[in-house]
mmCIF file of N, CA and C in Angstrom:
data_model
loop_
_atom_site.group_PDB
_atom_site.id
_atom_site.type_symbol
_atom_site.label_atom_id
_atom_site.label_comp_id
_atom_site.label_asym_id
_atom_site.label_seq_id
_atom_site.Cartn_x
_atom_site.Cartn_y
_atom_site.Cartn_z
ATOM 1 N N VAL A 1 48.148 10.610 -45.402
ATOM 2 C CA VAL A 1 46.874 11.273 -44.065
ATOM 3 C C VAL A 1 47.457 10.335 -43.205
ATOM 4 N N GLN A 2 48.047 10.744 -41.524
ATOM 5 C CA GLN A 2 48.309 9.349 -41.464
ATOM 6 C C GLN A 2 47.180 9.449 -39.958
ATOM 7 N N LEU A 3 46.785 8.452 -38.784
ATOM 8 C CA LEU A 3 45.686 8.091 -37.512
ATOM 9 C C LEU A 3 46.682 8.293 -36.729
ATOM 10 N N GLN A 4 46.915 8.743 -35.848
ATOM 11 C CA GLN A 4 47.729 8.122 -34.462
ATOM 12 C C GLN A 4 46.344 8.048 -33.629
ATOM 13 N N ALA A 5 46.127 6.660 -32.636
ATOM 14 C CA ALA A 5 45.153 6.402 -31.704
ATOM 15 C C ALA A 5 45.372 6.620 -30.643
ATOM 16 N N SER A 6 44.893 6.726 -29.324
ATOM 17 C CA SER A 6 45.542 6.534 -28.129
ATOM 18 C C SER A 6 44.073 6.958 -27.361
ATOM 19 N N GLY A 7 45.216 6.775 -25.422
ATOM 20 C CA GLY A 7 43.296 6.392 -24.333
ATOM 21 C C GLY A 7 43.165 5.154 -24.194
ATOM 22 N N GLY A 8 43.934 4.210 -25.071
ATOM 23 C CA GLY A 8 42.819 2.803 -24.220
ATOM 24 C C GLY A 8 43.448 2.458 -22.850
ATOM 25 N N GLY A 9 42.886 1.648 -21.951
ATOM 26 C CA GLY A 9 43.394 1.223 -20.860
ATOM 27 C C GLY A 9 42.451 0.209 -19.962
ATOM 28 N N LEU A 10 42.776 -0.174 -18.603
ATOM 29 C CA LEU A 10 41.916 -1.088 -18.372
ATOM 30 C C LEU A 10 40.901 0.200 -17.467
ATOM 31 N N VAL A 11 39.389 -0.103 -17.911
ATOM 32 C CA VAL A 11 38.575 0.680 -16.558
ATOM 33 C C VAL A 11 37.766 0.164 -15.632
ATOM 34 N N THR A 12 37.318 -0.102 -14.240
ATOM 35 C CA THR A 12 35.787 -0.734 -14.006
ATOM 36 C C THR A 12 34.665 -0.763 -14.654
ATOM 37 N N ALA A 13 33.596 -1.779 -14.902
ATOM 38 C CA ALA A 13 32.398 -1.520 -15.529
ATOM 39 C C ALA A 13 32.285 -0.233 -14.985
ATOM 40 N N GLY A 14 31.281 0.589 -15.449
ATOM 41 C CA GLY A 14 30.696 1.974 -15.224
ATOM 42 C C GLY A 14 31.108 3.351 -15.308
ATOM 43 N N GLY A 15 32.365 2.896 -15.945
ATOM 44 C CA GLY A 15 33.544 3.672 -16.513
ATOM 45 C C GLY A 15 33.514 4.985 -17.198
ATOM 46 N N SER A 16 35.027 5.262 -17.229
ATOM 47 C CA SER A 16 34.263 5.875 -18.239
ATOM 48 C C SER A 16 35.849 6.147 -19.252
ATOM 49 N N LEU A 17 36.213 6.370 -20.335
ATOM 50 C CA LEU A 17 37.605 6.737 -20.795
ATOM 51 C C LEU A 17 37.239 7.423 -22.304
ATOM 52 N N ARG A 18 38.521 7.888 -22.782
ATOM 53 C CA ARG A 18 37.904 8.710 -24.054
ATOM 54 C C ARG A 18 39.478 8.811 -24.384
ATOM 55 N N LEU A 19 38.687 8.262 -25.965
ATOM 56 C CA LEU A 19 39.752 7.558 -27.117
ATOM 57 C C LEU A 19 40.655 8.843 -27.790
ATOM 58 N N SER A 20 41.508 9.044 -28.379
ATOM 59 C CA SER A 20 41.793 10.758 -29.157
ATOM 60 C C SER A 20 41.932 9.559 -30.289
ATOM 61 N N CYS A 21 42.435 10.558 -32.052
ATOM 62 C CA CYS A 21 42.853 10.355 -33.415
ATOM 63 C C CYS A 21 43.886 11.487 -33.396
ATOM 64 N N VAL A 22 44.997 11.278 -34.151
ATOM 65 C CA VAL A 22 45.179 12.744 -34.491
ATOM 66 C C VAL A 22 44.657 12.210 -36.040
ATOM 67 N N VAL A 23 44.100 13.381 -36.346
ATOM 68 C CA VAL A 23 44.539 12.902 -38.448
ATOM 69 C C VAL A 23 46.000 14.095 -38.764
ATOM 70 N N SER A 24 46.515 13.239 -38.942
ATOM 71 C CA SER A 24 47.676 14.581 -40.148
ATOM 72 C C SER A 24 47.313 14.229 -41.644
ATOM 73 N N GLY A 25 48.097 14.692 -42.236
ATOM 74 C CA GLY A 25 48.694 14.730 -43.770
ATOM 75 C C GLY A 25 47.449 15.705 -44.158
ATOM 76 N N ARG A 26 47.798 15.134 -45.857
ATOM 77 C CA ARG A 26 46.076 15.429 -46.156
ATOM 78 C C ARG A 26 44.546 14.992 -46.309
ATOM 79 N N THR A 27 44.622 15.783 -45.413
ATOM 80 C CA THR A 27 42.852 15.867 -44.663
ATOM 81 C C THR A 27 42.053 16.915 -45.954
ATOM 82 N N SER A 28 42.383 17.588 -47.050
ATOM 83 C CA SER A 28 41.443 18.566 -46.918
ATOM 84 C C SER A 28 40.354 17.289 -48.834
ATOM 85 N N ASN A 29 40.784 15.930 -48.486
ATOM 86 C CA ASN A 29 40.099 15.046 -48.899
ATOM 87 C C ASN A 29 39.526 14.274 -48.416
ATOM 88 N N LEU A 30 39.112 14.150 -47.316
ATOM 89 C CA LEU A 30 38.715 13.608 -46.407
ATOM 90 C C LEU A 30 37.267 13.631 -46.165
ATOM 91 N N TYR A 31 36.284 12.843 -46.136
ATOM 92 C CA TYR A 31 34.967 12.515 -46.092
ATOM 93 C C TYR A 31 34.941 12.397 -44.009
ATOM 94 N N ALA A 32 35.100 11.704 -44.191
ATOM 95 C CA ALA A 32 35.021 11.090 -43.038
ATOM 96 C C ALA A 32 35.674 10.080 -41.674
ATOM 97 N N VAL A 33 35.720 10.316 -40.622
ATOM 98 C CA VAL A 33 36.349 9.813 -39.900
ATOM 99 C C VAL A 33 35.914 8.943 -38.639
ATOM 100 N N GLY A 34 35.764 7.788 -38.732
ATOM 101 C CA GLY A 34 35.127 6.626 -37.229
ATOM 102 C C GLY A 34 35.849 6.112 -36.958
ATOM 103 N N TRP A 35 34.548 4.802 -35.843
ATOM 104 C CA TRP A 35 36.230 4.608 -34.960
ATOM 105 C C TRP A 35 35.425 2.925 -34.975
ATOM 106 N N PHE A 36 35.984 2.106 -35.269
ATOM 107 C CA PHE A 36 35.872 0.787 -35.192
ATOM 108 C C PHE A 36 36.198 -0.200 -33.989
ATOM 109 N N ARG A 37 36.168 -1.357 -33.789
ATOM 110 C CA ARG A 37 36.498 -1.530 -32.912
ATOM 111 C C ARG A 37 36.624 -4.054 -33.333
ATOM 112 N N ARG A 38 37.385 -4.042 -32.777
ATOM 113 C CA ARG A 38 37.579 -5.809 -33.445
ATOM 114 C C ARG A 38 38.883 -6.669 -32.855
ATOM 115 N N SER A 39 38.157 -7.510 -32.130
ATOM 116 C CA SER A 39 38.926 -8.624 -30.825
ATOM 117 C C SER A 39 39.222 -9.439 -32.181
ATOM 118 N N ARG A 40 40.637 -10.204 -31.683
ATOM 119 C CA ARG A 40 41.574 -11.007 -32.807
ATOM 120 C C ARG A 40 40.568 -12.213 -33.252
ATOM 121 N N GLY A 41 40.064 -12.315 -34.879
ATOM 122 C CA GLY A 41 38.983 -13.757 -35.677
ATOM 123 C C GLY A 41 38.052 -13.022 -35.670
ATOM 124 N N THR A 42 37.645 -11.809 -35.671
ATOM 125 C CA THR A 42 36.897 -11.933 -35.391
ATOM 126 C C THR A 42 36.315 -9.967 -36.433
ATOM 127 N N GLU A 43 35.469 -10.042 -37.128
ATOM 128 C CA GLU A 43 35.088 -9.255 -38.074
ATOM 129 C C GLU A 43 35.226 -7.583 -37.416
ATOM 130 N N ARG A 44 35.530 -6.970 -37.908
ATOM 131 C CA ARG A 44 35.089 -5.645 -37.527
ATOM 132 C C ARG A 44 34.365 -5.047 -37.322
ATOM 133 N N LYS A 45 34.003 -4.366 -36.389
ATOM 134 C CA LYS A 45 32.388 -3.869 -36.310
ATOM 135 C C LYS A 45 32.533 -2.511 -36.584
ATOM 136 N N PHE A 46 31.673 -1.684 -37.048
ATOM 137 C CA PHE A 46 31.551 0.278 -36.196
ATOM 138 C C PHE A 46 30.819 0.699 -35.684
ATOM 139 N N VAL A 47 31.433 1.589 -34.385
ATOM 140 C CA VAL A 47 31.318 2.050 -33.515
ATOM 141 C C VAL A 47 30.646 2.970 -33.696
ATOM 142 N N ALA A 48 31.281 4.046 -34.321
ATOM 143 C CA ALA A 48 30.590 5.597 -34.699
ATOM 144 C C ALA A 48 31.869 6.678 -35.903
ATOM 145 N N THR A 49 30.707 7.443 -36.188
ATOM 146 C CA THR A 49 31.808 7.876 -37.293
ATOM 147 C C THR A 49 31.097 9.765 -37.302
ATOM 148 N N LEU A 50 32.230 10.158 -37.957
ATOM 149 C CA LEU A 50 31.252 11.941 -38.392
ATOM 150 C C LEU A 50 31.857 12.013 -39.940
ATOM 151 N N THR A 51 30.576 13.539 -40.100
ATOM 152 C CA THR A 51 31.526 13.694 -41.228
ATOM 153 C C THR A 51 32.841 14.867 -41.140
ATOM 154 N N TRP A 52 33.459 14.525 -41.948
ATOM 155 C CA TRP A 52 35.225 15.902 -41.289
ATOM 156 C C TRP A 52 34.443 17.339 -41.913
ATOM 157 N N SER A 53 33.834 17.562 -41.851
ATOM 158 C CA SER A 53 33.364 18.607 -42.311
ATOM 159 C C SER A 53 31.602 19.484 -41.641
ATOM 160 N N ALA A 54 31.279 18.609 -41.749
ATOM 161 C CA ALA A 54 30.304 18.940 -41.273
ATOM 162 C C ALA A 54 29.925 18.233 -39.203
ATOM 163 N N GLY A 55 30.604 17.443 -39.348
ATOM 164 C CA GLY A 55 29.910 17.140 -38.212
ATOM 165 C C GLY A 55 29.288 15.756 -38.371
ATOM 166 N N ASN A 56 27.250 15.921 -38.267
ATOM 167 C CA ASN A 56 26.295 14.658 -38.408
ATOM 168 C C ASN A 56 27.500 13.048 -37.884
ATOM 169 N N PRO A 57 27.326 12.842 -35.802
ATOM 170 C CA PRO A 57 27.477 12.145 -35.838
ATOM 171 C C PRO A 57 27.145 10.654 -35.709
ATOM 172 N N GLN A 58 27.098 9.814 -36.063
ATOM 173 C CA GLN A 58 25.942 8.402 -36.424
ATOM 174 C C GLN A 58 26.904 7.044 -35.113
ATOM 175 N N TYR A 59 25.840 6.532 -34.534
ATOM 176 C CA TYR A 59 26.457 5.320 -34.020
ATOM 177 C C TYR A 59 25.953 4.396 -33.740
ATOM 178 N N ALA A 60 26.862 2.958 -33.373
ATOM 179 C CA ALA A 60 26.471 1.452 -33.200
ATOM 180 C C ALA A 60 25.377 1.879 -32.107
ATOM 181 N N ASP A 61 23.862 1.307 -32.698
ATOM 182 C CA ASP A 61 22.379 1.016 -31.283
ATOM 183 C C ASP A 61 23.360 0.147 -30.319
ATOM 184 N N SER A 62 24.749 0.308 -30.600
ATOM 185 C CA SER A 62 25.531 -1.355 -28.958
ATOM 186 C C SER A 62 25.744 0.031 -27.488
ATOM 187 N N VAL A 63 26.033 1.149 -28.478
ATOM 188 C CA VAL A 63 26.954 2.468 -28.186
ATOM 189 C C VAL A 63 25.623 3.612 -27.339
ATOM 190 N N LYS A 64 25.277 4.205 -28.611
ATOM 191 C CA LYS A 64 24.008 4.568 -28.370
ATOM 192 C C LYS A 64 23.788 5.496 -27.493
ATOM 193 N N GLY A 65 23.963 6.790 -26.131
ATOM 194 C CA GLY A 65 23.761 7.375 -25.719
ATOM 195 C C GLY A 65 24.564 6.792 -24.050
ATOM 196 N N ARG A 66 25.302 6.591 -25.269
ATOM 197 C CA ARG A 66 27.046 5.778 -23.776
ATOM 198 C C ARG A 66 28.553 7.087 -24.203
ATOM 199 N N PHE A 67 28.042 6.526 -25.935
ATOM 200 C CA PHE A 67 29.339 7.248 -26.625
ATOM 201 C C PHE A 67 28.427 7.826 -27.456
ATOM 202 N N PHE A 68 30.566 9.082 -27.371
ATOM 203 C CA PHE A 68 30.031 10.973 -27.596
ATOM 204 C C PHE A 68 31.551 10.326 -28.463
ATOM 205 N N ILE A 69 30.843 10.836 -30.056
ATOM 206 C CA ILE A 69 32.271 11.022 -31.285
ATOM 207 C C ILE A 69 32.465 13.141 -31.222
ATOM 208 N N SER A 70 33.167 13.564 -31.019
ATOM 209 C CA SER A 70 33.680 15.061 -31.629
ATOM 210 C C SER A 70 34.979 14.925 -32.659
ATOM 211 N N ARG A 71 35.170 15.850 -33.359
ATOM 212 C CA ARG A 71 36.287 16.855 -33.459
ATOM 213 C C ARG A 71 36.746 18.022 -32.530
ATOM 214 N N ASP A 72 37.205 18.332 -32.665
ATOM 215 C CA ASP A 72 38.958 19.775 -31.954
ATOM 216 C C ASP A 72 39.081 19.594 -33.709
ATOM 217 N N ASN A 73 38.565 20.788 -33.918
ATOM 218 C CA ASN A 73 39.240 21.192 -35.857
ATOM 219 C C ASN A 73 40.339 21.605 -35.892
ATOM 220 N N ALA A 74 40.454 22.744 -34.843
ATOM 221 C CA ALA A 74 42.271 23.080 -34.043
ATOM 222 C C ALA A 74 43.006 22.510 -34.228
ATOM 223 N N GLU A 75 42.809 21.011 -33.737
ATOM 224 C CA GLU A 75 44.118 19.928 -33.612
ATOM 225 C C GLU A 75 43.356 19.107 -34.055
ATOM 226 N N ASN A 76 42.819 18.882 -35.044
ATOM 227 C CA ASN A 76 43.055 17.912 -35.934
ATOM 228 C C ASN A 76 42.698 16.250 -35.236
ATOM 229 N N THR A 77 41.388 16.609 -34.201
ATOM 230 C CA THR A 77 41.844 15.585 -33.535
ATOM 231 C C THR A 77 40.496 14.524 -33.320
ATOM 232 N N VAL A 78 40.251 13.292 -33.244
ATOM 233 C CA VAL A 78 38.842 13.113 -33.328
ATOM 234 C C VAL A 78 39.149 11.969 -31.833
ATOM 235 N N TYR A 79 37.622 12.808 -30.883
ATOM 236 C CA TYR A 79 37.759 11.333 -29.851
ATOM 237 C C TYR A 79 36.780 10.670 -29.779
ATOM 238 N N LEU A 80 36.358 9.810 -28.738
ATOM 239 C CA LEU A 80 34.589 9.154 -28.679
ATOM 240 C C LEU A 80 36.075 9.240 -26.946
ATOM 241 N N GLN A 81 34.230 9.851 -27.060
ATOM 242 C CA GLN A 81 33.871 10.010 -25.533
ATOM 243 C C GLN A 81 33.530 8.636 -25.036
ATOM 244 N N MET A 82 33.614 7.791 -23.929
ATOM 245 C CA MET A 82 32.859 6.357 -23.686
ATOM 246 C C MET A 82 32.666 5.970 -22.052
ATOM 247 N N ASN A 83 31.367 6.467 -22.089
ATOM 248 C CA ASN A 83 31.094 6.189 -20.857
ATOM 249 C C ASN A 83 29.853 5.663 -20.623
ATOM 250 N N SER A 84 29.868 5.112 -18.827
ATOM 251 C CA SER A 84 28.798 3.428 -18.390
ATOM 252 C C SER A 84 29.293 2.376 -19.349
ATOM 253 N N LEU A 85 31.026 2.293 -19.792
ATOM 254 C CA LEU A 85 31.893 1.489 -20.022
ATOM 255 C C LEU A 85 30.664 -0.503 -19.792
ATOM 256 N N LYS A 86 31.029 -0.793 -20.954
ATOM 257 C CA LYS A 86 30.657 -2.668 -19.934
ATOM 258 C C LYS A 86 31.526 -3.425 -20.104
ATOM 259 N N PRO A 87 31.482 -4.322 -19.612
ATOM 260 C CA PRO A 87 32.251 -5.976 -19.659
ATOM 261 C C PRO A 87 32.735 -5.960 -21.891
ATOM 262 N N GLU A 88 31.462 -5.680 -22.074
ATOM 263 C CA GLU A 88 31.713 -6.360 -23.658
ATOM 264 C C GLU A 88 31.744 -5.433 -23.884
ATOM 265 N N ASP A 89 32.676 -4.696 -23.817
ATOM 266 C CA ASP A 89 32.719 -3.203 -24.654
ATOM 267 C C ASP A 89 34.449 -3.287 -24.600
ATOM 268 N N THR A 90 34.841 -4.187 -24.532
ATOM 269 C CA THR A 90 36.863 -4.498 -23.980
ATOM 270 C C THR A 90 36.293 -5.336 -25.328
ATOM 271 N N ASP A 91 38.021 -4.652 -26.123
ATOM 272 C CA ASP A 91 38.328 -4.356 -27.521
ATOM 273 C C ASP A 91 39.284 -3.107 -27.740
ATOM 274 N N VAL A 92 39.502 -4.228 -28.747
ATOM 275 C CA VAL A 92 41.186 -2.968 -29.604
ATOM 276 C C VAL A 92 40.352 -1.973 -30.576
ATOM 277 N N TYR A 93 40.395 -1.033 -30.351
ATOM 278 C CA TYR A 93 39.814 0.120 -30.968
ATOM 279 C C TYR A 93 40.168 0.889 -31.906
ATOM 280 N N TYR A 94 39.832 0.743 -33.361
ATOM 281 C CA TYR A 94 40.638 1.683 -34.176
ATOM 282 C C TYR A 94 40.583 2.946 -34.739
ATOM 283 N N CYS A 95 40.413 3.770 -34.785
ATOM 284 C CA CYS A 95 39.896 5.580 -35.766
ATOM 285 C C CYS A 95 40.487 5.315 -36.987
ATOM 286 N N ALA A 96 39.858 5.144 -38.394
ATOM 287 C CA ALA A 96 39.446 5.244 -39.418
ATOM 288 C C ALA A 96 39.554 6.721 -39.785
ATOM 289 N N ALA A 97 39.330 6.859 -41.509
ATOM 290 C CA ALA A 97 39.121 7.411 -41.953
ATOM 291 C C ALA A 97 38.716 8.039 -43.477
ATOM 292 N N LYS A 98 37.626 8.023 -44.592
ATOM 293 C CA LYS A 98 37.132 7.836 -45.375
ATOM 294 C C LYS A 98 37.925 8.653 -46.365
ATOM 295 N N ARG A 99 37.932 8.479 -47.597
ATOM 296 C CA ARG A 99 38.339 9.851 -48.497
ATOM 297 C C ARG A 99 37.026 10.038 -49.541
ATOM 298 N N MET A 100 36.704 11.345 -49.875
ATOM 299 C CA MET A 100 35.566 12.243 -50.776
ATOM 300 C C MET A 100 35.088 11.404 -51.925
ATOM 301 N N PHE A 101 34.356 10.488 -51.647
ATOM 302 C CA PHE A 101 33.802 10.057 -52.553
ATOM 303 C C PHE A 101 33.615 9.000 -52.767
ATOM 304 N N SER A 102 34.358 8.290 -51.221
ATOM 305 C CA SER A 102 34.706 6.613 -51.078
ATOM 306 C C SER A 102 33.549 5.566 -50.111
ATOM 307 N N ALA A 103 33.102 5.078 -51.184
ATOM 308 C CA ALA A 103 32.510 4.156 -50.161
ATOM 309 C C ALA A 103 33.249 3.691 -49.216
ATOM 310 N N ASP A 104 34.983 3.137 -48.983
ATOM 311 C CA ASP A 104 35.657 2.329 -48.392
ATOM 312 C C ASP A 104 36.698 2.862 -46.805
ATOM 313 N N TYR A 105 36.535 3.213 -45.677
ATOM 314 C CA TYR A 105 37.409 3.625 -44.905
ATOM 315 C C TYR A 105 39.104 3.216 -44.952
ATOM 316 N N PHE A 106 39.378 4.099 -46.078
ATOM 317 C CA PHE A 106 40.962 3.635 -46.195
ATOM 318 C C PHE A 106 41.692 3.775 -45.592
ATOM 319 N N TYR A 107 41.883 4.524 -44.612
ATOM 320 C CA TYR A 107 43.320 5.324 -43.345
ATOM 321 C C TYR A 107 42.680 4.429 -42.627
ATOM 322 N N TRP A 108 43.253 3.777 -41.587
ATOM 323 C CA TRP A 108 43.560 3.456 -40.419
ATOM 324 C C TRP A 108 44.979 3.431 -39.750
ATOM 325 N N GLY A 109 44.648 3.484 -37.880
ATOM 326 C CA GLY A 109 45.829 4.237 -37.552
ATOM 327 C C GLY A 109 45.732 2.776 -36.659
ATOM 328 N N GLN A 110 46.676 2.691 -35.452
ATOM 329 C CA GLN A 110 47.203 1.174 -34.839
ATOM 330 C C GLN A 110 45.911 1.667 -33.519
ATOM 331 N N GLY A 111 46.321 0.839 -33.136
ATOM 332 C CA GLY A 111 44.433 -0.245 -32.585
ATOM 333 C C GLY A 111 44.457 0.339 -30.778
ATOM 334 N N THR A 112 44.080 0.525 -30.701
ATOM 335 C CA THR A 112 44.102 0.673 -28.572
ATOM 336 C C THR A 112 42.901 1.109 -27.850
ATOM 337 N N LEU A 113 44.271 -1.046 -27.036
ATOM 338 C CA LEU A 113 43.620 -1.712 -26.569
ATOM 339 C C LEU A 113 42.411 -0.893 -25.188
ATOM 340 N N VAL A 114 41.784 -1.439 -25.451
ATOM 341 C CA VAL A 114 40.044 -0.628 -24.766
ATOM 342 C C VAL A 114 39.819 -2.468 -23.300
ATOM 343 N N THR A 115 39.497 -2.577 -22.044
ATOM 344 C CA THR A 115 39.231 -3.692 -20.859
ATOM 345 C C THR A 115 39.092 -2.699 -20.532
ATOM 346 N N VAL A 116 37.268 -3.800 -20.650
ATOM 347 C CA VAL A 116 36.126 -3.451 -18.980
ATOM 348 C C VAL A 116 36.233 -4.717 -18.001
ATOM 349 N N SER A 117 36.589 -4.424 -16.674
ATOM 350 C CA SER A 117 36.041 -5.536 -15.471
ATOM 351 C C SER A 117 34.990 -4.612 -15.918
ATOM 352 N N SER A 118 34.424 -6.678 -15.292
ATOM 353 C CA SER A 118 33.393 -6.786 -14.064
ATOM 354 C C SER A 118 33.519 -5.984 -13.071
#
């Protein structure tokens, strides 16, 4: 399974961005796809996730009501719509996938940088 993330950029506070994660390869054994964030020297933080087959989005408290995760079945792409962005949302964002019966996210894409200026 390969994941390709894109869509990061520079935006002013209050603006919006949409991140994309294209999932390819053997997707039949995937359980969930999620977004995480991490700055250099810090721990990875959960942002949002949804199950590959049924949806069921879940969000970190810090982004509830502002970020929305969705999936395009035809394109095997997972999106993260980021609205009302704040400077503290600045980070490198990663998409990741979890296999069935696995507790951990095993597959990771490269990061995409989101910078929110005040």
